[in-house]
Amino acid sequence: MMLYSINEYRYTPLNISVIEFYLLEVLSKCIGFAIIAVILTMIARLIKNTYAAFIAMIGYTSVFLYFSGFNSGITFVENVLTLISPFSLLKLGELATSLKEIKFCGHFMTFHSFLYGVQATLIVILLCTMFVIEKRGK
């Protein structure tokens, strides 16, 4: 059964089955939580004071949860804030129902596919940063 046969997803740009969509949604949530865990670990590693690290983690979580709420934003800044928030990966169901597009280097891409590219880039940057921090710490 195709995804667009469900009434809520009838205008989705995804041409996949319901099972494939479910697997994609689970995978995106796992990736999103992994990114969040890496960032929270990096915050805890950089800030030695437990209380300050806890406050920084709550602040990070609050700010990026707020940024992920800009899924329907129309300005450039709102789109960028949504793209850099790993919590946006947790909302694939909302993104799959929209026909939102982004023009990147002269090509139109759906918002959720561009989101995966941005988050993959952020994962690489975060892992390289963690590697450099670990090298300096030893």
Coordinates of N, CA and C in Angstrom, one line a residue:
M1 N 0.9 -1.2 0.0 CA 0.0 0.0 0.0 C 0.9 1.2 0.0
M2 N 0.6 2.1 -0.9 CA 1.4 3.3 -1.0 C 1.1 4.4 0.0
L3 N 2.0 5.2 0.4 CA 1.8 6.2 1.4 C 0.7 7.2 1.1
Y4 N 0.7 7.6 -0.2 CA -0.3 8.6 -0.5 C -1.8 8.1 -0.5
S5 N -1.9 6.8 -0.3 CA -3.3 6.2 -0.2 C -3.9 6.5 1.1
I6 N -3.1 6.9 2.1 CA -3.6 7.3 3.4 C -4.1 8.8 3.3
N7 N -5.2 9.1 3.8 CA -5.8 10.4 3.6 C -4.9 11.5 4.1
E8 N -4.3 11.4 5.2 CA -3.4 12.4 5.8 C -2.2 12.7 4.9
Y9 N -1.7 11.7 4.2 CA -0.5 11.8 3.4 C -0.8 11.9 1.9
R10 N -2.0 12.3 1.5 CA -2.4 12.2 0.1 C -1.6 13.2 -0.8
Y11 N -1.0 14.3 -0.2 CA -0.3 15.2 -1.0 C 1.2 15.1 -0.8
T12 N 1.7 14.0 -0.2 CA 3.1 13.8 0.1 C 3.9 13.7 -1.1
P13 N 5.1 14.3 -1.1 CA 6.0 14.1 -2.3 C 6.7 12.8 -2.3
L14 N 6.6 12.0 -1.2 CA 7.3 10.7 -1.1 C 6.5 9.7 -1.9
N15 N 7.2 9.0 -2.7 CA 6.6 7.9 -3.5 C 7.0 6.5 -3.0
I16 N 6.7 6.3 -1.7 CA 7.1 5.0 -1.0 C 5.9 4.4 -0.4
S17 N 6.1 3.1 0.0 CA 5.0 2.4 0.7 C 4.9 2.8 2.2
V18 N 3.9 2.4 2.8 CA 3.7 2.7 4.2 C 4.8 2.1 5.1
I19 N 5.2 0.8 4.8 CA 6.2 0.2 5.5 C 7.6 0.9 5.3
E20 N 7.9 1.3 4.1 CA 9.1 2.1 3.9 C 9.1 3.4 4.6
F21 N 7.9 4.1 4.6 CA 7.8 5.3 5.4 C 8.0 5.1 6.9
Y22 N 7.4 4.0 7.4 CA 7.6 3.7 8.8 C 9.1 3.5 9.1
L23 N 9.8 2.7 8.3 CA 11.2 2.5 8.5 C 12.0 3.8 8.4
L24 N 11.7 4.7 7.4 CA 12.3 5.9 7.2 C 12.1 6.8 8.5
E25 N 10.9 6.8 9.0 CA 10.6 7.6 10.2 C 11.4 7.1 11.4
V26 N 11.4 5.8 11.6 CA 12.2 5.2 12.7 C 13.7 5.5 12.6
L27 N 14.2 5.4 11.3 CA 15.6 5.7 11.1 C 15.9 7.2 11.3
S28 N 15.1 8.1 10.9 CA 15.3 9.5 11.1 C 15.2 9.8 12.6
K29 N 14.4 9.2 13.4 CA 14.3 9.4 14.8 C 15.6 8.9 15.5
C30 N 16.1 7.8 15.1 CA 17.3 7.2 15.6 C 18.5 8.1 15.3
I31 N 18.6 8.6 14.1 CA 19.6 9.6 13.8 C 19.5 10.9 14.6
G32 N 18.3 11.4 14.7 CA 18.1 12.6 15.4 C 18.5 12.4 16.9
F33 N 18.1 11.3 17.5 CA 18.4 11.1 18.9 C 19.9 10.9 19.1
A34 N 20.6 10.3 18.1 CA 22.0 10.1 18.1 C 22.8 11.4 18.0
I35 N 22.3 12.3 17.2 CA 22.9 13.6 17.1 C 22.7 14.4 18.4
I36 N 21.5 14.3 19.0 CA 21.3 15.0 20.2 C 22.2 14.4 21.3
A37 N 22.3 13.1 21.4 CA 23.2 12.5 22.4 C 24.7 12.9 22.2
V38 N 25.1 13.0 21.0 CA 26.5 13.4 20.7 C 26.7 14.9 21.2
I39 N 25.7 15.7 20.9 CA 25.8 17.1 21.3 C 25.8 17.3 22.8
L40 N 24.9 16.5 23.5 CA 24.9 16.6 24.9 C 26.1 16.0 25.5
T41 N 26.7 15.0 25.0 CA 28.0 14.4 25.4 C 29.1 15.5 25.3
M42 N 29.1 16.2 24.1 CA 30.1 17.2 23.9 C 30.0 18.3 24.9
I43 N 28.8 18.7 25.2 CA 28.6 19.8 26.2 C 29.1 19.3 27.6
A44 N 28.8 18.1 27.9 CA 29.2 17.5 29.2 C 30.8 17.4 29.3
R45 N 31.4 17.1 28.1 CA 32.8 17.0 28.1 C 33.5 18.3 28.2
L46 N 32.9 19.3 27.5 CA 33.5 20.7 27.5 C 33.4 21.4 28.8
I47 N 32.2 21.3 29.5 CA 31.9 22.0 30.7 C 32.1 21.0 31.9
K48 N 33.1 21.3 32.7 CA 33.5 20.4 33.8 C 32.5 20.4 34.9
N49 N 31.9 21.6 35.2 CA 31.0 21.8 36.3 C 29.7 21.1 35.9
T50 N 29.2 20.2 36.8 CA 28.0 19.4 36.5 C 26.8 20.3 36.5
Y51 N 26.7 21.3 37.4 CA 25.5 22.1 37.4 C 25.4 23.0 36.1
A52 N 26.5 23.6 35.7 CA 26.6 24.4 34.5 C 26.3 23.5 33.3
A53 N 26.8 22.3 33.2 CA 26.6 21.4 32.1 C 25.1 21.1 32.0
F54 N 24.5 20.8 33.1 CA 23.0 20.5 33.2 C 22.2 21.7 32.7
I55 N 22.5 22.9 33.1 CA 21.8 24.1 32.6 C 22.1 24.3 31.1
A56 N 23.3 24.1 30.7 CA 23.6 24.2 29.2 C 22.8 23.2 28.4
M57 N 22.7 22.0 28.9 CA 21.9 21.0 28.2 C 20.5 21.3 28.1
I58 N 19.9 21.8 29.2 CA 18.5 22.2 29.2 C 18.3 23.4 28.2
G59 N 19.2 24.3 28.3 CA 19.2 25.5 27.3 C 19.2 25.0 25.9
Y60 N 20.2 24.1 25.6 CA 20.3 23.6 24.2 C 19.1 22.9 23.8
T61 N 18.5 22.1 24.6 CA 17.3 21.4 24.3 C 16.1 22.3 24.1
S62 N 16.0 23.3 24.9 CA 14.9 24.2 24.8 C 15.0 25.1 23.5
V63 N 16.2 25.6 23.2 CA 16.4 26.4 22.1 C 16.2 25.6 20.8
F64 N 16.7 24.4 20.7 CA 16.6 23.7 19.4 C 15.2 23.0 19.3
L65 N 14.5 22.8 20.4 CA 13.1 22.4 20.2 C 12.3 23.5 19.7
Y66 N 12.6 24.7 20.1 CA 11.9 25.9 19.6 C 12.2 26.1 18.1
F67 N 13.5 25.9 17.7 CA 13.9 26.0 16.3 C 13.2 25.0 15.4
S68 N 13.0 23.8 15.9 CA 12.3 22.8 15.1 C 10.9 23.1 14.8
G69 N 10.3 24.0 15.6 CA 8.9 24.4 15.3 C 8.7 25.3 14.1
F70 N 9.8 25.7 13.5 CA 9.7 26.5 12.3 C 9.5 25.7 11.0
N71 N 8.9 24.5 11.1 CA 8.7 23.7 9.9 C 7.9 24.4 8.8
S72 N 7.0 25.2 9.2 CA 6.1 25.9 8.3 C 6.6 27.4 8.0
G73 N 7.8 27.7 8.5 CA 8.4 29.0 8.3 C 8.6 29.3 6.9
I74 N 8.5 30.6 6.5 CA 8.7 31.0 5.1 C 10.0 31.8 4.9
T75 N 10.6 32.3 6.0 CA 11.8 33.2 5.8 C 13.0 32.3 5.8
F76 N 14.1 32.9 5.2 CA 15.3 32.1 5.1 C 15.9 31.8 6.5
V77 N 15.8 32.7 7.5 CA 16.3 32.4 8.8 C 15.5 31.3 9.5
E78 N 14.2 31.2 9.3 CA 13.4 30.2 9.9 C 13.8 28.8 9.3
N79 N 14.0 28.8 8.0 CA 14.4 27.6 7.3 C 15.7 27.1 7.8
V80 N 16.7 28.0 7.9 CA 18.0 27.6 8.4 C 18.0 27.1 9.8
L81 N 17.2 27.7 10.7 CA 17.1 27.3 12.1 C 16.4 25.9 12.2
T82 N 15.5 25.6 11.3 CA 14.8 24.3 11.3 C 15.8 23.3 10.8
L83 N 16.6 23.6 9.8 CA 17.6 22.7 9.2 C 18.7 22.3 10.2
I84 N 19.1 23.2 11.0 CA 20.2 22.9 11.9 C 19.7 22.2 13.2
S85 N 18.5 22.2 13.4 CA 17.9 21.6 14.7 C 17.8 20.1 14.5
P86 N 18.5 19.3 15.3 CA 18.3 17.8 15.1 C 16.9 17.3 15.6
F87 N 16.2 18.2 16.3 CA 14.8 17.8 16.7 C 13.9 17.8 15.5
S88 N 14.3 18.4 14.4 CA 13.5 18.4 13.2 C 13.4 17.0 12.6
L89 N 14.4 16.2 12.8 CA 14.4 14.8 12.3 C 13.3 14.0 13.1
L90 N 12.9 14.4 14.2 CA 11.9 13.7 15.0 C 10.5 14.0 14.5
K91 N 10.4 14.9 13.6 CA 9.1 15.4 13.1 C 8.9 15.0 11.6
L92 N 9.3 13.9 11.2 CA 9.2 13.5 9.8 C 7.8 13.4 9.3
G93 N 6.9 13.0 10.2 CA 5.5 12.9 9.9 C 4.9 14.2 9.4
E94 N 5.3 15.3 10.1 CA 4.9 16.7 9.7 C 5.5 17.1 8.4
L95 N 6.8 16.8 8.2 CA 7.5 17.2 7.0 C 7.0 16.4 5.8
A96 N 6.6 15.2 6.0 CA 6.2 14.4 4.8 C 4.8 14.8 4.3
T97 N 4.0 15.5 5.1 CA 2.7 16.0 4.6 C 2.8 17.3 3.9
S98 N 4.0 17.9 3.9 CA 4.1 19.2 3.3 C 4.8 19.1 1.9
L99 N 4.6 20.0 1.1 CA 5.2 20.1 -0.2 C 6.3 21.2 -0.2
K100 N 6.8 21.5 0.9 CA 7.8 22.5 1.1 C 9.1 22.2 0.3
E101 N 9.6 23.1 -0.4 CA 10.8 22.9 -1.2 C 11.8 24.0 -0.9
I102 N 13.1 23.7 -1.2 CA 14.2 24.6 -1.0 C 15.0 24.7 -2.3
K103 N 15.3 25.9 -2.7 CA 16.2 26.0 -3.9 C 17.6 26.0 -3.5
F104 N 18.4 25.0 -3.9 CA 19.8 24.9 -3.5 C 20.6 24.8 -4.8
C105 N 21.5 25.7 -5.0 CA 22.4 25.7 -6.2 C 21.6 25.6 -7.5
G106 N 20.5 26.2 -7.6 CA 19.7 26.2 -8.8 C 18.8 25.0 -8.9
H107 N 18.7 24.1 -8.0 CA 17.9 22.9 -8.0 C 16.9 22.9 -6.9
F108 N 15.7 22.5 -7.2 CA 14.7 22.4 -6.1 C 14.8 21.1 -5.5
M109 N 14.8 21.1 -4.1 CA 14.8 19.8 -3.4 C 13.7 19.9 -2.3
T110 N 13.1 18.8 -2.0 CA 12.1 18.8 -0.9 C 12.8 19.0 0.4
F111 N 12.1 19.7 1.3 CA 12.7 20.1 2.5 C 13.3 19.0 3.4
H112 N 12.5 17.9 3.4 CA 13.0 16.8 4.3 C 14.3 16.1 3.7
S113 N 14.4 16.0 2.4 CA 15.6 15.5 1.8 C 16.8 16.4 2.0
F114 N 16.6 17.7 1.9 CA 17.7 18.6 2.2 C 18.0 18.6 3.7
L115 N 17.1 18.4 4.6 CA 17.3 18.2 6.0 C 18.2 17.1 6.3
Y116 N 18.1 15.9 5.6 CA 19.0 14.8 5.8 C 20.4 15.2 5.4
G117 N 20.6 15.9 4.4 CA 21.9 16.3 4.0 C 22.6 17.2 5.0
V118 N 21.8 18.2 5.5 CA 22.4 19.1 6.4 C 22.7 18.4 7.7
Q119 N 21.8 17.5 8.2 CA 22.1 16.8 9.4 C 23.3 15.8 9.3
A120 N 23.5 15.2 8.1 CA 24.6 14.4 7.8 C 25.9 15.2 7.9
T121 N 25.9 16.4 7.4 CA 27.0 17.3 7.5 C 27.3 17.7 8.9
L122 N 26.3 17.9 9.7 CA 26.4 18.3 11.1 C 27.0 17.1 11.9
I123 N 26.6 15.9 11.5 CA 27.1 14.7 12.2 C 28.7 14.6 12.0
V124 N 29.1 14.8 10.8 CA 30.5 14.7 10.4 C 31.3 15.8 11.2
I125 N 30.7 17.1 11.2 CA 31.4 18.2 11.9 C 31.5 17.9 13.4
L126 N 30.4 17.4 14.0 CA 30.4 17.1 15.4 C 31.4 16.0 15.8
L127 N 31.4 14.9 15.0 CA 32.3 13.8 15.2 C 33.8 14.3 15.1
C128 N 34.1 15.1 14.1 CA 35.4 15.6 13.9 C 35.8 16.5 15.1
T129 N 34.8 17.3 15.6 CA 35.1 18.2 16.8 C 35.3 17.3 18.0
M130 N 34.5 16.3 18.2 CA 34.8 15.4 19.3 C 36.1 14.7 19.2
F131 N 36.5 14.4 18.0 CA 37.8 13.7 17.9 C 39.0 14.7 18.2
V132 N 38.8 15.9 17.8 CA 39.9 17.0 18.1 C 39.9 17.2 19.6
I133 N 38.7 17.3 20.2 CA 38.7 17.6 21.7 C 39.3 16.4 22.4
E134 N 39.1 15.2 22.0 CA 39.7 14.0 22.7 C 41.2 14.0 22.5
K135 N 41.7 14.4 21.3 CA 43.1 14.4 21.0 C 43.8 15.5 21.9
R136 N 43.2 16.6 22.1 CA 43.8 17.7 22.9 C 43.7 17.3 24.4
G137 N 42.7 16.6 24.8 CA 42.6 16.2 26.2 C 43.6 15.2 26.7
K138 N 44.2 14.5 25.7 CA 45.2 13.4 26.1 C 46.6 13.9 26.1

